[in-house]
Coordinates of C-alpha atoms in Angstrom, one line a residue:
M40 CA -1.8 -142.1 -208.3
E41 CA -0.2 -139.3 -205.9
K42 CA 3.6 -139.6 -205.5
E43 CA 4.7 -140.0 -201.8
T44 CA 6.5 -137.0 -200.4
V45 CA 9.7 -137.9 -198.8
S46 CA 11.0 -135.4 -196.3
K47 CA 14.6 -134.7 -196.5
N48 CA 17.0 -133.0 -194.2
F49 CA 19.1 -130.0 -195.1
I50 CA 22.2 -132.0 -195.6
E51 CA 20.4 -134.7 -197.9
Q52 CA 19.0 -131.5 -200.0
I53 CA 22.6 -130.3 -200.3
I54 CA 23.8 -133.6 -201.5
D55 CA 21.0 -134.0 -203.9
K56 CA 21.9 -130.8 -205.4
D57 CA 25.7 -131.6 -205.6
L58 CA 24.8 -134.9 -207.4
E59 CA 22.4 -133.3 -209.8
E60 CA 24.9 -130.5 -210.7
G61 CA 27.7 -133.1 -211.1
K62 CA 29.7 -131.5 -208.4
V63 CA 30.2 -134.9 -207.0
Q64 CA 30.1 -138.2 -208.7
A65 CA 29.9 -140.6 -205.6
V66 CA 29.2 -139.7 -201.8
C67 CA 31.9 -140.4 -199.3
T68 CA 31.3 -139.5 -195.6
R69 CA 33.6 -140.2 -192.7
F70 CA 33.4 -140.2 -188.8
P71 CA 36.7 -138.8 -187.5
P72 CA 37.0 -139.2 -183.6
E73 CA 39.8 -138.1 -181.8
P74 CA 40.9 -141.2 -179.7
N75 CA 41.2 -139.3 -176.2
G76 CA 38.1 -140.9 -174.6
Y77 CA 35.1 -143.1 -175.1
L78 CA 32.4 -141.8 -177.2
H79 CA 29.2 -140.7 -176.0
I80 CA 25.4 -140.6 -177.1
G81 CA 26.1 -137.4 -179.0
H82 CA 28.8 -139.1 -181.1
A83 CA 26.3 -141.8 -182.0
K84 CA 24.4 -139.3 -183.7
S85 CA 27.2 -138.2 -186.0
I86 CA 28.1 -142.0 -186.7
L87 CA 24.7 -142.7 -187.7
L88 CA 24.2 -139.6 -189.5
N89 CA 27.4 -140.1 -191.6
Y90 CA 26.8 -144.0 -192.0
G91 CA 23.1 -143.3 -193.0
L92 CA 24.0 -140.9 -195.7
A93 CA 26.7 -143.2 -197.2
K94 CA 24.3 -145.9 -197.1
K95 CA 21.3 -144.0 -198.7
Y96 CA 23.4 -142.7 -201.6
N97 CA 25.3 -146.0 -202.2
G98 CA 28.6 -144.3 -201.2
K99 CA 31.5 -144.9 -199.0
F100 CA 31.7 -144.3 -195.2
N101 CA 35.3 -144.2 -193.7
L102 CA 36.2 -144.7 -190.0
R103 CA 39.3 -142.3 -189.5
F104 CA 40.9 -141.5 -186.3
D105 CA 42.0 -137.7 -185.9
D106 CA 45.0 -138.6 -183.8
T107 CA 47.2 -135.4 -184.1
N108 CA 47.6 -134.8 -180.5
P109 CA 49.4 -137.7 -178.9
T110 CA 49.2 -136.3 -175.3
K111 CA 45.7 -137.5 -174.6
E112 CA 45.6 -140.5 -177.1
K113 CA 45.6 -144.1 -176.1
T114 CA 45.1 -147.4 -178.0
E115 CA 42.5 -148.2 -175.4
F116 CA 40.5 -145.5 -176.7
V117 CA 41.1 -146.6 -180.2
Q118 CA 39.8 -149.9 -179.7
S119 CA 36.6 -148.8 -177.6
I120 CA 35.7 -146.5 -180.6
I121 CA 35.9 -149.2 -183.2
D122 CA 33.9 -151.4 -180.9
D123 CA 31.1 -148.6 -180.7
V124 CA 31.1 -148.1 -184.3
E125 CA 30.6 -151.6 -185.0
W126 CA 28.1 -152.4 -182.4
L127 CA 26.1 -149.5 -183.8
G128 CA 26.1 -151.3 -187.3
A129 CA 28.0 -148.5 -189.0
H130 CA 30.1 -150.5 -191.5
Y131 CA 33.2 -148.6 -192.6
D132 CA 34.8 -148.9 -195.9
G133 CA 37.9 -150.9 -196.0
E134 CA 40.5 -150.6 -193.3
V135 CA 40.5 -148.3 -190.2
R136 CA 42.4 -145.0 -191.2
F137 CA 44.3 -142.8 -189.0
A138 CA 45.4 -139.1 -189.6
S139 CA 48.9 -140.2 -188.3
N140 CA 49.2 -142.4 -191.6
Y141 CA 49.2 -139.1 -193.7
F142 CA 51.7 -137.3 -191.6
E143 CA 54.3 -137.4 -194.5
Q144 CA 51.9 -136.0 -196.8
M145 CA 50.8 -133.2 -194.3
Y146 CA 54.6 -132.3 -193.9
E147 CA 54.6 -132.1 -197.8
A148 CA 51.7 -129.9 -197.9
A149 CA 53.1 -127.5 -195.3
V150 CA 56.2 -127.3 -197.5
K151 CA 53.9 -126.5 -200.4
L152 CA 52.2 -123.6 -198.6
I153 CA 55.8 -122.4 -197.7
K154 CA 56.8 -122.2 -201.3
K155 CA 53.7 -120.5 -202.2
G156 CA 54.6 -117.8 -199.7
K157 CA 51.4 -118.9 -197.7
A158 CA 53.1 -120.2 -194.6
Y159 CA 56.0 -119.0 -192.5
V160 CA 57.9 -120.2 -189.1
C161 CA 57.2 -117.8 -186.2
D162 CA 59.3 -117.6 -183.1
L163 CA 56.7 -115.8 -181.0
S164 CA 55.7 -117.6 -177.8
A165 CA 52.1 -118.9 -177.4
D166 CA 51.3 -116.0 -175.1
E167 CA 52.6 -113.5 -177.6
I168 CA 50.7 -115.1 -180.5
R169 CA 47.7 -114.7 -178.4
A170 CA 48.5 -111.0 -177.7
Y171 CA 49.2 -110.4 -181.4
R172 CA 45.7 -111.9 -182.4
G173 CA 43.5 -109.1 -181.3
T174 CA 40.0 -109.3 -180.4
L175 CA 36.7 -109.7 -181.9
T176 CA 36.6 -105.9 -182.2
E177 CA 40.0 -105.3 -182.9
P178 CA 42.3 -106.5 -185.6
G179 CA 45.6 -108.4 -184.8
K180 CA 49.0 -107.3 -185.7
N181 CA 51.5 -109.1 -188.0
S182 CA 54.2 -111.2 -186.3
P183 CA 57.6 -109.8 -186.7
Y184 CA 58.7 -113.0 -188.3
R185 CA 55.8 -112.9 -191.1
D186 CA 58.2 -111.6 -193.7
R187 CA 61.0 -114.1 -193.5
S188 CA 62.0 -115.3 -197.1
I189 CA 60.6 -118.6 -198.5
E190 CA 64.3 -120.1 -198.2
E191 CA 64.6 -119.2 -194.6
N192 CA 61.2 -120.8 -193.8
L193 CA 61.8 -123.9 -195.6
D194 CA 65.2 -124.3 -193.7
L195 CA 63.7 -123.6 -190.5
F196 CA 60.8 -126.0 -191.1
E197 CA 62.9 -128.8 -192.1
R198 CA 65.2 -128.1 -188.9
M199 CA 61.9 -128.3 -187.0
K200 CA 61.2 -131.6 -188.3
N201 CA 64.8 -132.6 -187.6
G202 CA 64.5 -131.8 -183.9
E203 CA 66.7 -129.0 -183.6
F204 CA 64.6 -126.6 -181.8
P205 CA 63.0 -127.0 -178.0
D206 CA 59.2 -127.8 -177.9
G207 CA 57.3 -124.7 -178.0
S208 CA 60.0 -122.6 -179.5
K209 CA 58.8 -122.3 -183.1
V210 CA 55.6 -122.9 -184.8
L211 CA 54.5 -122.9 -188.6
R212 CA 51.6 -120.4 -189.2
A213 CA 49.6 -120.0 -192.3
K214 CA 49.9 -116.6 -193.7
I215 CA 46.3 -115.5 -194.3
D216 CA 44.9 -112.2 -192.9
M217 CA 45.5 -110.7 -189.4
A218 CA 42.8 -108.1 -190.1
S219 CA 40.2 -110.9 -190.6
S220 CA 36.7 -110.5 -188.9
N221 CA 37.2 -114.3 -188.4
I222 CA 39.8 -114.7 -185.6
N223 CA 40.4 -118.4 -187.0
M224 CA 41.9 -116.9 -190.1
R225 CA 44.4 -114.5 -188.5
D226 CA 47.4 -116.7 -189.5
P227 CA 46.5 -119.7 -187.4
V228 CA 49.2 -122.0 -186.1
I229 CA 49.3 -125.3 -188.4
Y230 CA 52.4 -127.0 -186.9
R231 CA 54.2 -127.1 -183.6
V232 CA 57.2 -128.7 -182.2
A233 CA 56.3 -131.4 -179.6
R234 CA 58.5 -134.2 -178.6
M235 CA 55.5 -136.8 -177.8
T236 CA 55.5 -140.6 -178.4
H237 CA 52.6 -141.3 -180.6
H238 CA 50.4 -144.6 -180.0
N239 CA 50.6 -145.0 -183.9
T240 CA 54.0 -143.6 -185.1
G241 CA 55.9 -143.7 -182.0
D242 CA 58.8 -141.3 -181.9
R243 CA 59.3 -140.8 -185.4
W244 CA 57.9 -137.3 -185.5
C245 CA 58.7 -134.5 -183.1
I246 CA 56.4 -132.0 -185.1
Y247 CA 52.7 -132.5 -185.3
P248 CA 50.0 -130.8 -187.4
M249 CA 47.2 -128.8 -185.8
Y250 CA 43.8 -130.1 -186.3
D251 CA 42.1 -127.3 -188.3
F252 CA 45.2 -128.0 -190.6
A253 CA 45.2 -131.8 -190.7
H254 CA 41.4 -132.5 -191.0
P255 CA 40.7 -130.9 -194.4
I256 CA 43.7 -132.6 -195.7
E257 CA 42.6 -136.0 -194.3
D258 CA 39.3 -135.5 -195.8
A259 CA 40.8 -134.5 -199.3
I260 CA 43.2 -137.4 -199.5
E261 CA 40.6 -140.0 -198.7
G262 CA 38.1 -138.4 -201.3
V263 CA 35.5 -137.4 -198.8
T264 CA 32.9 -135.4 -200.4
H265 CA 30.8 -134.1 -197.6
S266 CA 32.6 -133.5 -194.4
I267 CA 29.7 -133.3 -191.8
C268 CA 30.5 -131.9 -188.4
T269 CA 28.7 -130.1 -185.5
L270 CA 28.1 -126.3 -185.3
E271 CA 31.1 -125.2 -183.3
F272 CA 33.0 -125.8 -186.3
E273 CA 31.2 -123.4 -188.4
D274 CA 33.6 -120.5 -187.8
H275 CA 36.5 -122.9 -188.8
R276 CA 35.0 -123.5 -192.1
P277 CA 36.9 -120.7 -194.0
L278 CA 40.2 -122.1 -192.8
Y279 CA 38.9 -125.5 -194.0
D280 CA 38.2 -124.1 -197.4
W281 CA 41.4 -122.2 -197.4
V282 CA 43.5 -125.1 -196.9
V283 CA 41.8 -127.3 -199.4
R284 CA 42.2 -124.5 -202.1
E285 CA 45.6 -123.4 -201.4
L286 CA 46.7 -127.0 -201.6
E287 CA 44.9 -127.3 -205.0
Y288 CA 43.1 -130.4 -204.4
P289 CA 40.9 -131.3 -207.6
N290 CA 37.9 -132.4 -205.9
P291 CA 37.8 -130.5 -202.5
P292 CA 35.5 -131.8 -199.7
Q293 CA 32.6 -129.6 -198.6
Q294 CA 32.2 -129.0 -194.8
I295 CA 28.7 -129.0 -193.5
E296 CA 27.7 -128.2 -190.0
F297 CA 24.7 -129.7 -188.0
A298 CA 23.4 -129.2 -184.4
K299 CA 24.8 -131.3 -181.7
L300 CA 22.8 -133.5 -179.7
Y301 CA 22.2 -132.1 -176.0
L302 CA 20.6 -134.6 -173.7
T303 CA 18.9 -133.1 -170.4
N304 CA 20.4 -134.2 -167.1
V305 CA 23.3 -136.2 -168.3
I306 CA 27.3 -136.0 -168.4
T307 CA 28.9 -135.9 -171.9
G308 CA 31.9 -133.8 -171.4
K309 CA 35.0 -136.1 -171.6
R310 CA 36.9 -134.0 -169.0
Y311 CA 34.0 -134.5 -166.5
I312 CA 33.7 -138.2 -167.5
K313 CA 37.5 -138.6 -167.0
R314 CA 37.3 -137.2 -163.5
L315 CA 34.4 -139.3 -162.5
V316 CA 36.5 -142.5 -163.3
D317 CA 39.7 -141.2 -162.0
E318 CA 38.1 -140.3 -158.7
G319 CA 36.1 -143.6 -158.7
I320 CA 32.9 -142.3 -158.4
V321 CA 31.8 -144.5 -161.4
D322 CA 33.4 -147.8 -162.1
G323 CA 34.8 -146.9 -165.5
W324 CA 33.9 -145.3 -168.8
D325 CA 31.3 -148.0 -169.2
D326 CA 29.6 -147.3 -165.9
P327 CA 26.0 -147.8 -166.7
R328 CA 25.1 -144.5 -165.2
L329 CA 26.8 -142.7 -168.1
V330 CA 25.7 -142.1 -171.6
T331 CA 28.9 -143.3 -173.3
I332 CA 28.0 -145.7 -175.9
A333 CA 30.1 -148.3 -174.0
A334 CA 28.0 -147.5 -170.8
L335 CA 24.6 -147.7 -172.8
R336 CA 25.6 -151.0 -174.4
R337 CA 26.4 -152.5 -170.9
R338 CA 23.2 -150.9 -169.3
G339 CA 21.3 -153.0 -172.0
F340 CA 20.4 -150.5 -174.7
T341 CA 20.2 -151.9 -178.2
P342 CA 21.5 -150.1 -181.4
E343 CA 18.0 -150.3 -182.8
S344 CA 16.8 -148.2 -179.9
I345 CA 19.5 -145.6 -180.3
K346 CA 18.8 -145.4 -183.9
M347 CA 15.1 -145.0 -183.3
F348 CA 16.1 -142.0 -180.8
M349 CA 18.2 -140.3 -183.6
D350 CA 15.3 -140.5 -186.2
L351 CA 13.0 -139.0 -183.5
V352 CA 15.5 -136.3 -182.8
G353 CA 16.2 -135.5 -186.4
V354 CA 18.9 -133.3 -188.2
S355 CA 18.8 -129.5 -187.9
K356 CA 21.0 -126.4 -187.8
S357 CA 19.6 -125.2 -184.6
N358 CA 20.9 -126.2 -181.0
S359 CA 18.3 -127.7 -178.8
S360 CA 18.0 -130.0 -175.8
V361 CA 16.1 -133.4 -175.9
D362 CA 14.6 -134.9 -172.6
Y363 CA 16.4 -138.2 -171.7
A364 CA 13.0 -139.6 -171.3
M365 CA 12.7 -139.9 -175.1
L366 CA 15.7 -142.2 -175.2
E367 CA 14.1 -144.3 -172.5
Y368 CA 10.9 -144.4 -174.5
C369 CA 13.0 -145.7 -177.6
I370 CA 14.5 -148.7 -175.7
R371 CA 11.0 -149.6 -174.2
E372 CA 9.4 -149.7 -177.6
D373 CA 12.3 -151.7 -179.0
L374 CA 12.2 -154.2 -176.3
K375 CA 8.5 -154.6 -175.5
M376 CA 7.9 -157.3 -178.2
K377 CA 11.3 -158.8 -178.2
K378 CA 11.8 -160.0 -174.5
N379 CA 10.5 -162.6 -172.2
R380 CA 8.4 -161.3 -169.2
M381 CA 9.6 -163.2 -166.4
M382 CA 9.1 -163.1 -162.5
A383 CA 11.8 -161.5 -160.4
V384 CA 11.3 -160.8 -156.6
L385 CA 13.7 -157.9 -155.6
D386 CA 12.7 -157.7 -152.1
P387 CA 11.5 -161.1 -151.0
V388 CA 9.5 -162.3 -148.1
K389 CA 8.7 -165.9 -147.6
V390 CA 5.2 -167.2 -148.2
I391 CA 4.2 -170.8 -146.9
I392 CA 1.0 -172.3 -148.3
D393 CA -0.2 -174.2 -145.2
N394 CA -2.5 -176.5 -147.2
Y395 CA -0.5 -177.3 -150.1
P396 CA 1.1 -180.8 -150.1
E397 CA 4.5 -180.8 -148.8
G398 CA 7.2 -182.1 -151.2
Q399 CA 5.0 -181.5 -154.2
T400 CA 5.9 -179.3 -157.4
E401 CA 3.9 -178.7 -160.1
Y402 CA 4.8 -176.8 -163.3
F403 CA 2.5 -174.1 -165.0
D404 CA 2.8 -173.2 -168.7
V405 CA 3.4 -169.5 -168.8
V406 CA 3.3 -167.3 -171.9
N407 CA 6.6 -165.5 -172.3
N408 CA 5.2 -162.3 -173.9
Q409 CA 1.5 -161.5 -173.9
E410 CA 1.9 -159.2 -176.9
N411 CA 4.1 -161.5 -179.1
E412 CA 2.9 -165.1 -179.2
S413 CA 5.9 -166.0 -181.4
L414 CA 7.9 -166.0 -178.3
G415 CA 6.0 -169.0 -176.9
T416 CA 5.8 -170.5 -173.6
R417 CA 8.0 -171.7 -170.6
K418 CA 7.3 -174.1 -167.6
V419 CA 7.4 -172.4 -164.2
P420 CA 7.6 -174.3 -161.0
F421 CA 5.1 -174.1 -158.0
C422 CA 5.2 -175.4 -154.8
R423 CA 4.5 -174.8 -151.0
E424 CA 7.0 -172.2 -150.2
L425 CA 7.4 -169.1 -152.2
Y426 CA 8.8 -165.5 -152.4
I427 CA 6.9 -162.5 -152.9
E428 CA 7.7 -158.8 -152.9
R429 CA 7.7 -157.4 -149.4
E430 CA 5.8 -154.5 -150.5
D431 CA 3.1 -156.8 -151.8
F432 CA 2.1 -157.5 -148.0
M433 CA 0.7 -155.1 -145.4
E434 CA -0.6 -155.8 -141.9
E435 CA -2.7 -152.6 -141.9
P436 CA -3.3 -151.6 -145.5
P437 CA -4.6 -148.2 -146.5
K438 CA -7.9 -148.3 -148.4
K439 CA -7.6 -149.4 -152.0
Y440 CA -4.7 -151.7 -151.3
F441 CA -5.5 -154.8 -153.1
R442 CA -2.5 -156.9 -152.4
L443 CA -1.9 -159.4 -149.6
F444 CA -3.1 -158.6 -146.1
P445 CA -4.6 -160.6 -143.2
G446 CA -7.9 -162.3 -144.3
N447 CA -7.7 -160.9 -148.1
E448 CA -7.5 -163.0 -151.1
V449 CA -5.2 -162.2 -154.1
R450 CA -4.2 -164.2 -157.2
L451 CA -0.6 -165.4 -157.7
M452 CA 0.1 -164.7 -161.2
N453 CA -0.4 -167.7 -163.6
A454 CA -1.2 -169.9 -160.6
Y455 CA -4.0 -170.0 -157.8
F456 CA -5.8 -167.7 -155.6
V457 CA -4.3 -167.5 -152.0
R458 CA -5.6 -165.9 -148.7
C459 CA -3.5 -164.6 -145.8
V460 CA -4.3 -166.5 -142.7
D461 CA -1.1 -165.5 -140.6
Y462 CA 2.2 -164.0 -140.5
K463 CA 5.4 -164.0 -138.3
K464 CA 7.7 -161.1 -137.4
D465 CA 11.2 -160.9 -135.8
E466 CA 12.4 -159.0 -132.8
N467 CA 12.6 -155.8 -134.8
G468 CA 9.0 -156.2 -136.0
K469 CA 10.1 -157.1 -139.6
I470 CA 7.8 -159.6 -141.5
T471 CA 9.6 -163.0 -141.8
E472 CA 7.0 -165.4 -142.9
I473 CA 3.3 -165.0 -144.3
H474 CA 1.2 -168.0 -143.9
C475 CA -1.7 -168.5 -146.7
T476 CA -4.1 -171.1 -147.9
Y477 CA -4.8 -171.8 -151.6
D478 CA -8.0 -172.8 -153.2
P479 CA -7.1 -175.6 -155.8
E480 CA -10.4 -175.0 -158.0
T481 CA -8.8 -171.5 -158.9
R482 CA -5.8 -172.9 -160.8
S483 CA -4.9 -170.5 -163.6
G484 CA -6.4 -171.4 -167.0
S485 CA -9.2 -173.7 -165.4
G486 CA -11.9 -171.4 -166.2
F487 CA -12.9 -170.8 -162.5
T488 CA -15.6 -168.0 -162.3
G489 CA -16.7 -168.6 -158.6
R490 CA -15.4 -165.1 -157.3
K491 CA -13.0 -162.6 -158.3
V492 CA -10.2 -161.0 -156.8
K493 CA -8.9 -157.3 -157.3
G494 CA -5.0 -158.0 -156.6
T495 CA -2.5 -160.1 -158.6
I496 CA 1.0 -160.5 -157.4
H497 CA 4.0 -162.3 -158.9
W498 CA 6.1 -165.0 -157.0
V499 CA 9.0 -167.2 -157.3
A500 CA 9.0 -170.9 -155.8
A501 CA 11.6 -170.7 -153.1
P502 CA 13.6 -174.0 -153.5
Y503 CA 14.0 -173.4 -157.2
A504 CA 14.9 -169.7 -157.0
V505 CA 18.0 -168.3 -158.7
P506 CA 19.9 -165.6 -156.4
A507 CA 21.1 -162.5 -158.1
T508 CA 22.4 -159.0 -157.3
V509 CA 20.2 -156.3 -159.0
R510 CA 21.4 -152.6 -159.7
L511 CA 18.7 -149.8 -159.9
Y512 CA 19.9 -146.7 -161.6
E513 CA 18.8 -143.1 -161.3
N514 CA 20.3 -140.0 -163.0
L515 CA 24.0 -139.4 -162.0
V516 CA 23.3 -135.7 -161.6
D517 CA 20.5 -134.2 -159.4
E518 CA 18.1 -132.9 -162.1
S519 CA 16.0 -130.8 -159.8
K520 CA 19.3 -128.6 -159.4
G521 CA 20.9 -129.0 -162.8
V522 CA 23.9 -130.8 -164.0
Y523 CA 26.5 -128.2 -162.8
N524 CA 27.0 -126.2 -159.5
E525 CA 27.9 -122.6 -159.5
D526 CA 31.6 -123.5 -159.3
G527 CA 31.5 -125.6 -162.3
S528 CA 31.7 -128.9 -160.3
L529 CA 29.2 -131.6 -161.0
N530 CA 26.1 -131.8 -159.0
L531 CA 26.0 -135.5 -158.2
N532 CA 22.8 -137.4 -157.1
P533 CA 23.8 -139.3 -154.1
D534 CA 21.0 -141.9 -154.9
S535 CA 22.3 -142.7 -158.6
L536 CA 22.9 -146.3 -157.8
T537 CA 21.1 -148.8 -155.5
V538 CA 22.4 -152.4 -155.1
L539 CA 20.0 -155.1 -154.1
E540 CA 21.5 -158.4 -152.7
N541 CA 19.9 -161.6 -152.3
C542 CA 17.0 -161.0 -155.1
Q543 CA 15.3 -164.3 -156.0
L544 CA 14.4 -165.0 -159.7
E545 CA 12.5 -167.7 -161.3
P546 CA 14.7 -170.6 -162.3
N547 CA 14.5 -170.0 -166.0
F548 CA 17.0 -167.3 -165.4
K549 CA 19.8 -169.8 -164.5
D550 CA 21.0 -170.1 -168.1
A551 CA 21.1 -166.3 -168.7
A552 CA 24.2 -165.0 -170.4
K553 CA 26.1 -161.9 -170.1
G554 CA 24.3 -159.3 -172.1
D555 CA 20.8 -161.1 -172.1
S556 CA 17.9 -159.1 -171.3
F557 CA 14.4 -159.5 -169.9
Q558 CA 11.5 -157.9 -168.5
F559 CA 11.0 -158.3 -164.9
V560 CA 7.4 -158.2 -164.3
R561 CA 6.0 -155.0 -163.0
H562 CA 9.8 -153.9 -162.3
G563 CA 11.1 -152.8 -165.8
Y564 CA 13.7 -154.0 -168.2
F565 CA 17.0 -155.6 -167.0
C566 CA 20.3 -156.8 -168.4
V567 CA 22.8 -159.3 -167.3
D568 CA 26.0 -157.2 -166.6
T569 CA 29.0 -158.0 -168.7
K570 CA 31.3 -156.9 -166.4
D571 CA 30.5 -158.2 -163.0
T572 CA 28.6 -161.4 -163.6
K573 CA 30.6 -164.5 -162.8
E574 CA 30.0 -168.1 -163.0
G575 CA 27.1 -168.8 -160.6
S576 CA 26.5 -165.0 -159.5
L577 CA 24.2 -163.0 -161.7
V578 CA 24.3 -159.3 -161.7
F579 CA 21.5 -157.4 -163.4
N580 CA 21.5 -153.9 -164.6
R581 CA 18.0 -152.0 -164.9
I582 CA 17.8 -150.7 -168.4
V583 CA 14.6 -148.7 -167.8
S584 CA 11.5 -148.8 -165.6
L585 CA 8.0 -149.7 -167.2
K586 CA 6.6 -146.2 -166.7
S587 CA 7.3 -143.4 -169.3
S588 CA 7.1 -139.6 -168.8
Y589 CA 7.7 -139.2 -172.5
K590 CA 4.5 -139.1 -175.0
P591 CA 5.5 -139.3 -178.6
G592 CA 4.4 -136.5 -180.7
K593 CA 4.3 -134.0 -177.9

């Protein structure tokens, strides 16, 4: 019997080799976000990749905040990230970790480098350091402070820690090579003086490590074996390796880079999202038009759909863009067998069945999902007065219009045939009532074969209808013109949100809870909004329409 071939991505191949050679004994990965904003769909790829690898190799997965820049960090962002990681089902090992918990060890690591003659205190300003650094074609030149003695550097660095120098007046730099072809290796700054209140350590520190110095130390302390990050850190890898080598960690972590997730016609940049939030263009970091994980959750996306999407996208070393339609395909695929298909009229007009007995109500047993019998049935009331969609009636229809018009007969879904006999308008010419007659012989499920109709429309019994507000979303940016204008501003779509008031839903919606999702027959999948829904006031977000432009395998 032939052995099944299992395709592995390049990261799994590296891990397999490391395990085979005994380079690592047990795999440990981590997700290391900066708590300076909400996570987006691209971060979901990193979370699921790191967690998935740890799970596959029976290893550990750490959630650690890289909180080395207090100016932009908030506890609100910390909590939102924890919520996102847990919602995605990425179970981290032990407690949530913080880079700031290791500040003392980072300080000691810096002292060790000074003692080895591998770091020095520099008095150049930020602009001067930039000027001394050189260019991609020209080497840098040494700082005049590069040859300070170890004793002087130790003294100055301790005084930096003790708050004796103003912000920005001195930095600690690694002593590597000002002529390196990699600019990141030209004596990078590894500590700066900055009096900032930190969300975790308060005012204990007035010096803070730079990310490129802190990150490899955090990984090494935690025993991370494979530090997986995106491609923009590839040029930083020599510095990462230099730090763990010079600090003589016995089992140094290995940095591996993979391609970022780029999604067409969406906004993922934190500064752009922050601007949209600050200017009130969206109603927060979780506005359903965004692709933050919180926004996707609020809109009604599921962890399973996002995992399916990441599986389709795959892991590679080459940057590429993925069509947003693929993400929509995944949520449709996830929901189609799980959710009840129920009737909701979004633009209602009243239908009166003139020959139906006044005051009578009957109940139909309706299948919840024709593709999944296990979801069972529900009872739906039917009576003399109904709501149908305004677009399902026309006074003078074009050819091949098979819905309701004067003299035409249609099936009311799961109920009876009805024929339009009259209609009324208001002074503006708007249809206010449609009058029909029904044929009691045509009851759904009765086996009636006397004649056929070409149109079937959905409806809601008016006396039992549940009112709701429904939000329809389109892309936040105008995809025909691209995400950004020439001046760098966002090319916003003025029609990204349509709010429909006074929609009428079948009475089975009355018990819908925040976060519940359904298919609205003919309209798409919708979710009860978790933020704006109040007692007796339902608000629904459209997750996705029923039609897909994405074809799997193409």
